[in-house]
CSV table of C-alpha atoms in Angstrom, one decimal:
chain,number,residue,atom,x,y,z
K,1,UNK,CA,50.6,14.0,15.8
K,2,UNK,CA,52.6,16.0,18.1
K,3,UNK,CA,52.6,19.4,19.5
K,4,UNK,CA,54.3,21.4,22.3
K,5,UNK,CA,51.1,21.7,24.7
K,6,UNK,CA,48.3,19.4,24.8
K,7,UNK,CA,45.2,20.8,26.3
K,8,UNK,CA,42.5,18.8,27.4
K,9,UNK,CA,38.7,20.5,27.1
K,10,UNK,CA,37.7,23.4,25.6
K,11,UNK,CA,35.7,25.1,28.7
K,12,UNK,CA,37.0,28.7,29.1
K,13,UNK,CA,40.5,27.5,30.6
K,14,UNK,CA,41.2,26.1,27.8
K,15,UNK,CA,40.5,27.9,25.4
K,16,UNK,CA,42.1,31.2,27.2
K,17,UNK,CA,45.4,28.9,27.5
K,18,UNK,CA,46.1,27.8,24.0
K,19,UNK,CA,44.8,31.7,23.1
K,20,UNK,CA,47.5,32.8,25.1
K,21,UNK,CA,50.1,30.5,24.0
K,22,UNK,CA,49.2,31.4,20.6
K,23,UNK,CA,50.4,34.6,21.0
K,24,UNK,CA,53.5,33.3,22.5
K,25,UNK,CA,54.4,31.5,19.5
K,26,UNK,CA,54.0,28.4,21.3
K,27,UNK,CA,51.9,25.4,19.4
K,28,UNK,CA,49.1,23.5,20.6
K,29,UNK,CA,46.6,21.1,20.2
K,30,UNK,CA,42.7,21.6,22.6
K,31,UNK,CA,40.5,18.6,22.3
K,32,UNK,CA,37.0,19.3,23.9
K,33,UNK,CA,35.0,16.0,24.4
K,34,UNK,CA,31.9,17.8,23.2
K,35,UNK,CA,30.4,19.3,20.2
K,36,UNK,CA,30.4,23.1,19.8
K,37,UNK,CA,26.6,23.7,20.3
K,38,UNK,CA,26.7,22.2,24.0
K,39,UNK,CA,29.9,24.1,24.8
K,40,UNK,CA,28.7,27.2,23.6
K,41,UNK,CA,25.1,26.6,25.2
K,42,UNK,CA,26.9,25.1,28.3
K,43,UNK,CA,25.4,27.8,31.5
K,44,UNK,CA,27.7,28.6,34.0
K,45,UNK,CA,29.6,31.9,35.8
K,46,UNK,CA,28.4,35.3,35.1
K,47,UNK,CA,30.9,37.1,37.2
K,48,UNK,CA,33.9,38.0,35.3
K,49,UNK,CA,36.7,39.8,38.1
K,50,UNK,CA,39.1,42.1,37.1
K,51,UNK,CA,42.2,40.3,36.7
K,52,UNK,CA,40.3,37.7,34.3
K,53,UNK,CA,39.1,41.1,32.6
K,54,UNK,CA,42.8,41.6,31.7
K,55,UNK,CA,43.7,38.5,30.8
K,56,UNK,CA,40.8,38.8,28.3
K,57,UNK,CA,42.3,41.9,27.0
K,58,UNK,CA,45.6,40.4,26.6
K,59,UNK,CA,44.4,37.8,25.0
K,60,UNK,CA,42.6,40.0,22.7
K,61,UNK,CA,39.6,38.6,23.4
K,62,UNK,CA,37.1,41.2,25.2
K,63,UNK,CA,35.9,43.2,21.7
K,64,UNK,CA,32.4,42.2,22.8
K,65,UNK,CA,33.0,41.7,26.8
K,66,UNK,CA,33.9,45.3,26.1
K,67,UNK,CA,31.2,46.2,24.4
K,68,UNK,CA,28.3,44.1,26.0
K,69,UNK,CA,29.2,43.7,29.2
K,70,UNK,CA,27.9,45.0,32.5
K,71,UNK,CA,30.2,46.6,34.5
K,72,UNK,CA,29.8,46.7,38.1
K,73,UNK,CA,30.8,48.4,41.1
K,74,UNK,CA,29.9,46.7,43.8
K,75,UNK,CA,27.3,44.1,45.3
K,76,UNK,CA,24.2,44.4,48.0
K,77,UNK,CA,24.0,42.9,51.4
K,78,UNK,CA,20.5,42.2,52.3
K,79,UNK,CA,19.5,41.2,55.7
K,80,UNK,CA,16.7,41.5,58.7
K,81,UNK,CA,15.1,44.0,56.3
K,82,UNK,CA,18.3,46.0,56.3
K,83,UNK,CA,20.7,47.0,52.7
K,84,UNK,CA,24.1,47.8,52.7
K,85,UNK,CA,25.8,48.5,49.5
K,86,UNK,CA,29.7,47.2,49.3
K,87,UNK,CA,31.5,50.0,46.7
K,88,UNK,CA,34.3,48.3,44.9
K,89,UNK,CA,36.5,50.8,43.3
K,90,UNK,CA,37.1,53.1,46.6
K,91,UNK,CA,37.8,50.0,48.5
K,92,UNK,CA,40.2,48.5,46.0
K,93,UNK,CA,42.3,50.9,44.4
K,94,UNK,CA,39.4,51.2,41.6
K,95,UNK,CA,39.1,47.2,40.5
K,96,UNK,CA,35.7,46.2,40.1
K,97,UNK,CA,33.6,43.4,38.1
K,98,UNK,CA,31.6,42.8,34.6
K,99,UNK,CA,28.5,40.8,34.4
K,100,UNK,CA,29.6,38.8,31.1
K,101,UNK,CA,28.3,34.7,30.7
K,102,UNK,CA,30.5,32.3,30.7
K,103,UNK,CA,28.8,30.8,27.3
K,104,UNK,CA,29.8,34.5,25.7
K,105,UNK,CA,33.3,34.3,27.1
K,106,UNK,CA,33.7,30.5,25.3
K,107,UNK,CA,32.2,32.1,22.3
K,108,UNK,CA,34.7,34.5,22.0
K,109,UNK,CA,37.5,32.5,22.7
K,110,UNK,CA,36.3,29.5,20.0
K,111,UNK,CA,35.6,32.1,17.3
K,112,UNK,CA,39.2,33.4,17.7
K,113,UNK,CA,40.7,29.8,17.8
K,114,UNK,CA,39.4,28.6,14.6
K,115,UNK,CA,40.1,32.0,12.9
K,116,UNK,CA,43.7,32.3,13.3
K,117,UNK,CA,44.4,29.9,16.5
K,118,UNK,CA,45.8,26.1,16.9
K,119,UNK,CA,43.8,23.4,16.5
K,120,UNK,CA,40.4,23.2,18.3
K,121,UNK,CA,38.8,19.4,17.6
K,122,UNK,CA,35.4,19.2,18.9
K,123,UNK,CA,34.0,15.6,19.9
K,124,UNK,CA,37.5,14.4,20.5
K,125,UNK,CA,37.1,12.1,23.3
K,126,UNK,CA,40.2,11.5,25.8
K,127,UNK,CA,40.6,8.0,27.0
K,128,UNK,CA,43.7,8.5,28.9
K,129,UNK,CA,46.6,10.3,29.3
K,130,UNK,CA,50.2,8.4,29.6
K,131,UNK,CA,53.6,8.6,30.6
K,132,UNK,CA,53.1,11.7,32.5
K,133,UNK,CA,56.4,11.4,34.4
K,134,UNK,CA,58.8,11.5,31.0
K,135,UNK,CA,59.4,13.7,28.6
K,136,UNK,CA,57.2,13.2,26.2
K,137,UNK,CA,53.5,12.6,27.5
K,138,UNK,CA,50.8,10.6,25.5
K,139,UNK,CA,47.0,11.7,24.8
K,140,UNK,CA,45.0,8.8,23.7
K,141,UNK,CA,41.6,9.6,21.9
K,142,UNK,CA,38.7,9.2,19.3
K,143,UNK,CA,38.4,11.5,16.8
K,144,UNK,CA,35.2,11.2,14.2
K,145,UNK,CA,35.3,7.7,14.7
K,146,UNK,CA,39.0,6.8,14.5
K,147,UNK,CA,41.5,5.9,17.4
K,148,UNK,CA,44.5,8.5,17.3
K,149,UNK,CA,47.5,9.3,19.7
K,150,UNK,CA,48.7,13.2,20.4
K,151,UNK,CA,52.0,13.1,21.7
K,152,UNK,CA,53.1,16.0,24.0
K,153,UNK,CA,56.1,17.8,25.3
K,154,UNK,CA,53.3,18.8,28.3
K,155,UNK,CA,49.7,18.0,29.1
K,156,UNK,CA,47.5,20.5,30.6
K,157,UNK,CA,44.0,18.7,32.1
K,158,UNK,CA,41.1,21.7,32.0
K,159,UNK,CA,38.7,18.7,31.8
K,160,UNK,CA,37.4,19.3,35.4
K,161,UNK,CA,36.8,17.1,38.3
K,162,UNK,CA,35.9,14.2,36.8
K,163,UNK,CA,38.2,14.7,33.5
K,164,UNK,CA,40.8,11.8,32.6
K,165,UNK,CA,43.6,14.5,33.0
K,166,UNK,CA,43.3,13.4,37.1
K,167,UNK,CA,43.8,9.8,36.8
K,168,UNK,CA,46.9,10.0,35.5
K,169,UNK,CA,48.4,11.2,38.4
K,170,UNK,CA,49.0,8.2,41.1
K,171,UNK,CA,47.1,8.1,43.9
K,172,UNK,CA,50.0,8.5,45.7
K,173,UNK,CA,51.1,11.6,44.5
K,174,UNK,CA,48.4,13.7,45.4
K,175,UNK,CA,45.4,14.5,47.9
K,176,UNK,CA,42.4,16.2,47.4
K,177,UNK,CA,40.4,18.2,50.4
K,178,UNK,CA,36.4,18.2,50.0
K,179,UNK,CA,33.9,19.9,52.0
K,180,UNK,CA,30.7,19.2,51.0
K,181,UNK,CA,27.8,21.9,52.0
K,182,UNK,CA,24.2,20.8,53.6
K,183,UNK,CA,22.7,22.8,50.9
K,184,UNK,CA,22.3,23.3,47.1
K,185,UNK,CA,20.7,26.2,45.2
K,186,UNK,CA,17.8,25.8,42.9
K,187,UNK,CA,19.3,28.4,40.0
K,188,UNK,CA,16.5,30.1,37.6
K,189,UNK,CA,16.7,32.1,34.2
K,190,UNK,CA,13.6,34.9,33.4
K,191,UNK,CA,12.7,36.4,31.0
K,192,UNK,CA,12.6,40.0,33.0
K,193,UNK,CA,14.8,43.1,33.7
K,194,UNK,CA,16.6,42.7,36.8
K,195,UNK,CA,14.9,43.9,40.0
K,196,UNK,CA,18.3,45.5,40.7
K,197,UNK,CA,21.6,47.3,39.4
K,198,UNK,CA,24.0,45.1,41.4
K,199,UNK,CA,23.9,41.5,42.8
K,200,UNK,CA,22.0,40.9,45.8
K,201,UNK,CA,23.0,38.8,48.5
K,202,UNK,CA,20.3,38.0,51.1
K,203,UNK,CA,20.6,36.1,54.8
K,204,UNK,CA,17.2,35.6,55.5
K,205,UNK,CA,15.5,32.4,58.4
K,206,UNK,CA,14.0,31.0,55.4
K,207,UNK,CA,17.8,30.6,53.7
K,208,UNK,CA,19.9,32.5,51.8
K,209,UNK,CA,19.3,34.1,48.0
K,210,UNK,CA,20.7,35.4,45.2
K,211,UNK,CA,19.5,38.0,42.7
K,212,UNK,CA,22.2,38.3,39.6
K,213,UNK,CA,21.5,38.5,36.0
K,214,UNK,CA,22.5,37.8,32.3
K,215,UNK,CA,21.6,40.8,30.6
K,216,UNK,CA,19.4,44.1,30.9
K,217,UNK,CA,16.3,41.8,29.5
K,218,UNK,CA,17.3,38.6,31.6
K,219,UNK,CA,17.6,37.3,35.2
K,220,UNK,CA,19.6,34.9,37.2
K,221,UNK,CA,18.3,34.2,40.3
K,222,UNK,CA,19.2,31.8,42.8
K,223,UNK,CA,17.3,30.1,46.2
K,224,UNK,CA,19.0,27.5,48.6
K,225,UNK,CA,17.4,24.5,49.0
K,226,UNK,CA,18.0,21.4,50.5
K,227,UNK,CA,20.3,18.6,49.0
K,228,UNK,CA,18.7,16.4,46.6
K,229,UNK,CA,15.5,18.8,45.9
K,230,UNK,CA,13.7,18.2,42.4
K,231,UNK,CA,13.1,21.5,40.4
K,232,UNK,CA,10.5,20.0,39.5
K,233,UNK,CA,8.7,20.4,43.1
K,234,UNK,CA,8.8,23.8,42.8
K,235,UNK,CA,6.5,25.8,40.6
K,236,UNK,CA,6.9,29.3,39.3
K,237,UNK,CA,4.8,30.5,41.7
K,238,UNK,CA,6.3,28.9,44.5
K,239,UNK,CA,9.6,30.2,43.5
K,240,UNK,CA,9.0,33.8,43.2
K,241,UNK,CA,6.8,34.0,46.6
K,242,UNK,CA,10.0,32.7,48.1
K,243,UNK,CA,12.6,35.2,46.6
K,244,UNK,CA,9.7,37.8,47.1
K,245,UNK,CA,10.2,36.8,51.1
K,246,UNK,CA,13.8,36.6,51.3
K,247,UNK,CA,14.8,39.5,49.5
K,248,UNK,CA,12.3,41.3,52.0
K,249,UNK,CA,13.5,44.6,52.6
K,250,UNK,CA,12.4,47.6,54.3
K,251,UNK,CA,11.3,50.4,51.7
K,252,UNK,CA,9.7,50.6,48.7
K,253,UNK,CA,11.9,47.9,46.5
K,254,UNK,CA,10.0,45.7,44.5
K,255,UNK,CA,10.8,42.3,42.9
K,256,UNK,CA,10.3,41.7,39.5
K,257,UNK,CA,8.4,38.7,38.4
K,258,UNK,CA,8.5,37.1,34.7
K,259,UNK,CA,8.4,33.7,32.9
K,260,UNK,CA,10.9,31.1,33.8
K,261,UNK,CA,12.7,29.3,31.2
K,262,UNK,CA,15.3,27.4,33.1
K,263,UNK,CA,15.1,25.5,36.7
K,264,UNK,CA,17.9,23.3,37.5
K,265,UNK,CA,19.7,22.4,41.1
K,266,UNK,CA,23.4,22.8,42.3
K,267,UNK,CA,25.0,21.0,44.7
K,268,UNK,CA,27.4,23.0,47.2
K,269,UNK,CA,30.9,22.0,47.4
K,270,UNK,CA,34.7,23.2,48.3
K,271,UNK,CA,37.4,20.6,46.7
K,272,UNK,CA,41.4,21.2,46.2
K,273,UNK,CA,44.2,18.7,44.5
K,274,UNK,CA,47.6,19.2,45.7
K,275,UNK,CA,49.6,19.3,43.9
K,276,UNK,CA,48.7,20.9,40.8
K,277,UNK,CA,51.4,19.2,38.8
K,278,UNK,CA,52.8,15.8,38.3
K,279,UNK,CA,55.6,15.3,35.7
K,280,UNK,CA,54.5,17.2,32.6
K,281,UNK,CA,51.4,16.8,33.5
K,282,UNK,CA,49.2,20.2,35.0
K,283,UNK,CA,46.0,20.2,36.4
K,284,UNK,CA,43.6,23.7,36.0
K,285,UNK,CA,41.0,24.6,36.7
K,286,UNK,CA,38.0,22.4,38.3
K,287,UNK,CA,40.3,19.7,37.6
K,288,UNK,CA,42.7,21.2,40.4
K,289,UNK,CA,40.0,22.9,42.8
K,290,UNK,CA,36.3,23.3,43.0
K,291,UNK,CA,34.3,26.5,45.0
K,292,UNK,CA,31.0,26.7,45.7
K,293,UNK,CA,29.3,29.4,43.8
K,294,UNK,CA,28.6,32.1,46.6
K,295,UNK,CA,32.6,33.9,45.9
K,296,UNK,CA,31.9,33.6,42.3
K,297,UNK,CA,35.5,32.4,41.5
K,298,UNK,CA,35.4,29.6,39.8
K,299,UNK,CA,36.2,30.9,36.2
K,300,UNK,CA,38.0,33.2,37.7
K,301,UNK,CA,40.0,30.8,39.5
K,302,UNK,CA,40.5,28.6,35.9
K,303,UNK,CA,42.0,31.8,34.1
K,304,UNK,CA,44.0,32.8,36.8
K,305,UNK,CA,45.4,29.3,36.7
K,306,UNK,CA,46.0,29.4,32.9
K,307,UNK,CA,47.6,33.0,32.9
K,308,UNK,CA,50.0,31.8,35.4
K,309,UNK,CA,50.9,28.6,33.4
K,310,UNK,CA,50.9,30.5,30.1
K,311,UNK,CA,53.6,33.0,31.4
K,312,UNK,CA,56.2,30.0,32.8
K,313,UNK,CA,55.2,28.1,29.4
K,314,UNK,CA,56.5,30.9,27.7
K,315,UNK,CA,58.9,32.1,29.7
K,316,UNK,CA,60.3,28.1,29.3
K,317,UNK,CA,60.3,28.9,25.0
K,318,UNK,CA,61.8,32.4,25.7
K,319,UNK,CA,65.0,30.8,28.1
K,320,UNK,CA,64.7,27.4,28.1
K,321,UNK,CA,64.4,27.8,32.6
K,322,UNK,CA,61.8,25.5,34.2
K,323,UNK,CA,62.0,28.1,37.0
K,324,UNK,CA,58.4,28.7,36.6
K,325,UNK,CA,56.8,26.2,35.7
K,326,UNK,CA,58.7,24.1,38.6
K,327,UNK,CA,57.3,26.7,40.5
K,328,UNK,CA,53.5,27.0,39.1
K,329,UNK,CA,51.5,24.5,41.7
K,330,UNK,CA,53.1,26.5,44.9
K,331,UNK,CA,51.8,30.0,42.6
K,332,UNK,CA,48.4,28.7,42.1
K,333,UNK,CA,47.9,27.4,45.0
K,334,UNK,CA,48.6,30.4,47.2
K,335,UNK,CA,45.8,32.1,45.6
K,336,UNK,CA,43.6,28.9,45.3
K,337,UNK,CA,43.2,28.6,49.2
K,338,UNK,CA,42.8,32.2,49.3
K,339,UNK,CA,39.9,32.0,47.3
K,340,UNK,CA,38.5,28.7,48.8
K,341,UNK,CA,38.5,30.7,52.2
K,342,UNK,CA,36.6,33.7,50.6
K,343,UNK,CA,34.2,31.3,49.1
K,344,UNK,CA,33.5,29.7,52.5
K,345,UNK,CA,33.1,32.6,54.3
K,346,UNK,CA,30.6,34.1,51.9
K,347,UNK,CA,28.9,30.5,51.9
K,348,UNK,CA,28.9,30.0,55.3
K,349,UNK,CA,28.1,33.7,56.7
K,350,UNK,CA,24.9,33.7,54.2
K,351,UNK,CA,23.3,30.4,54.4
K,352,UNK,CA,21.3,28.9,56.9
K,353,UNK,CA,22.7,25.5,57.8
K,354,UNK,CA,19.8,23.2,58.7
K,355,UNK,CA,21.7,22.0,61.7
K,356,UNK,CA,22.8,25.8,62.9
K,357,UNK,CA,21.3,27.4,66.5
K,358,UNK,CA,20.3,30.6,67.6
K,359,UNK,CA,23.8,31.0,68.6
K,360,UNK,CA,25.4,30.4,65.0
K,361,UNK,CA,22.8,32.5,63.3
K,362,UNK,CA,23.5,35.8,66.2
K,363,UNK,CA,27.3,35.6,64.8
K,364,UNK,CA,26.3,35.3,61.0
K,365,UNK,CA,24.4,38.6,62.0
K,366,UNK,CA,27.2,40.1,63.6
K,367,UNK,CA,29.3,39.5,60.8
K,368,UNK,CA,27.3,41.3,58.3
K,369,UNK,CA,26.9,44.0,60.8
K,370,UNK,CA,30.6,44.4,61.3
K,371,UNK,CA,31.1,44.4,57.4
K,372,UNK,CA,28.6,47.2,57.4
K,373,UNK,CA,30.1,49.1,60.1
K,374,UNK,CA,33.4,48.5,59.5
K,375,UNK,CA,35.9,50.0,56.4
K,376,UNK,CA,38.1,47.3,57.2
K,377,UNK,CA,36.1,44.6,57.2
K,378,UNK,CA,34.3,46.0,53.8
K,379,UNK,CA,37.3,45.9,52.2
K,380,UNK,CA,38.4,42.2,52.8
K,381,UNK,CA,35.3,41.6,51.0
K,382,UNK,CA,35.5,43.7,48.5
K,383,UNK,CA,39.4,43.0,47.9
K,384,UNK,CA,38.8,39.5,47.4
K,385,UNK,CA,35.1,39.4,45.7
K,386,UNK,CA,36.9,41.9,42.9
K,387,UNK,CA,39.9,39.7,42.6
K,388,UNK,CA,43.5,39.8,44.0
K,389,UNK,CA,45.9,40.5,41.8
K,390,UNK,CA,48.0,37.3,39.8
K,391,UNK,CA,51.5,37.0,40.8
């Protein structure tokens, strides 16, 4: 089999990309190593920023984002027993965010790519990826018990970190930066309202939380903890006494508490691949660059990648100029470190490092204080947690 553009997993970036160049007129073939009840059941991102909005909408694929979605204007600052609210729209030229799960958004996108979309095979597994530096690129795979080759005019790996897409780029070719964080968060769906209309963000001596949420009926809330803790240590109880002291505030809020029906741990970690192409071979995606979840860009990151690479895709079938996809890596990239530095600052001015002093937590302090003090500084934050715009 061949087709134009070979795309490797069927997370959102994938699926977003071969929606895209299926409008294009451009053919494709995803294959998702999975079945479609994990990917669809698969947790992961909430936050959807505005230019990933669009590229929804463009893709035709926000009917029910639309519809269901929670659209917000701006996130909380919690700490010391202090709240400051960070307004989006007046501080971005009216961009702001939608609460919208990243299992909804791959629902979407799968339901429109087996209506009227390329080829989709679930359970396809990808055992390499060859000749990336010629012409025509080779995806080796297992399909429903058979063996089977899909050859390529490009390969796109959205088949994260530890995907196959990445080994077939020579060691040599690339380097990857990591920063790994002293930290992880112990992450928690309820089955209660949210205690709150807009994400909370809390500094607090006992470590940083977070209070997002799924819907109007369920919460996602989030506690850091140290690397390598067992959810299993920690007992309903135990969990909501803590968020009940770090999202201490003064005034009359309250903290809703309800039955817990997921506990699971995430390790903390920055990661970027440079570059993000080799050959005909791309990388997007977690395959290219990794954020801790504090920014909340990671899906945001992945469809910015995509949109980019699906406009020089099919600006290369409208003109037959490589222009931009010679020029996609430097693009993405740009706005990839962008968003790693975002994502660090966020991580870094909210948690409490175990090995930080008295000193390091005064300037944490200061910094929320300037960012509540200062338009300027409000701004920054609110610029990049909303999402810059694509090139």
């Amino acid at each position: 089999m061949h087709t134009t553009v070979g795309i490797i997993g069927g997370g959102p970036a994938g699926l977003l990309l071969a929606r895209l160049l299926h409008r294009s007129g451009i053919d494709c073939v995803v294959l998702e190593s999975r079945d479609r009840a994990y990917v669809e059941q698969r947790q992961r991102a909430g936050i959807l920023e505005q230019p990933t909005v669009d590229a929804l909408r463009e893709a035709g694929a926000a009917r029910r984002l639309d519809a269901e979605g929670l659209v917000h204007d701006g996130i909380e600052l919690r700490w010391g027993g202090r709240s400051h609210r960070v307004d989006f729209p007046s501080l971005t030229d009216g961009r702001r965010v939608w609460v919208y799960a990243q299992t909804e958004v791959v629902k979407d996108l799968i339901a429109l790519q087996l209506e009227d979309g390329a080829p989709l095979f679930f359970d396809a597994k990808v055992t390499s990826v060859e000749d990336a530096d010629t012409d025509r690129p080779t995806v080796r795979y297992s399909h429903e018990g058979r063996e089977a080759l899909l050859t390529c005019d490009y390969v796109v790996g959205c088949d994260g970190f530890h995907g196959v897409t990445r080994t077939a780029i020579p060691a040599a070719a690339q380097r990857t930066y990591d920063r790994v964080y002293p930290y992880s968060w112990l992450g928690i769906l309820a089955d209660v309202p949210p205690s709150c209309d807009e994400l909370i963000y809390a500094h607090s001596p006992r470590g940083f939380a977070l209070h997002s949420m799924r819907s109007p009926e369920v919460s996602r809330l989030y506690l850091q903890v140290p690397n390598g803790t067992d959810p299993a240590d920690w007992s309903e109880t135990r969990i909501w006494d803590e968020l009940d002291a770090r999202f201490a505030v003064d005034g009359d809020w309250k903290l809703r508490r309800g039955p817990i029906t997921s506990q699971s741990v995430l390790p903390m970690r920055s990661s970027v691949t440079e570059p993000m192409r080799y050959g005909r071979v791309f990388l997007a995606g977690d395959a290219a660059h990794i954020v801790p979840p504090t920014g909340a860009k990671g899906l945001n990151l992945a469809a910015a990648d995509v949109v980019v690479l699906a406009r020089a895709l099919a600006h290369r079938h409208a003109t037959g100029s490589s222009d931009l996809l010679d020029s996609y890596s430097d693009t993405c990239l740009s706005r990839v470190w962008r968003a790693e530095h975002f994502s660090y600052f966020m991580t870094t001015t909210l948690h409490t490092d175990p090995e930080q002093s008295g000193f390091d937590t005064r300037l944490q302090i200061a910094q929320l204080d300037r960012i509540a003090a200062s338009p300027l500084a409000a701004a920054e934050l609110a610029q990049n947690y909303a999402g810059l715009p694509l090139p």
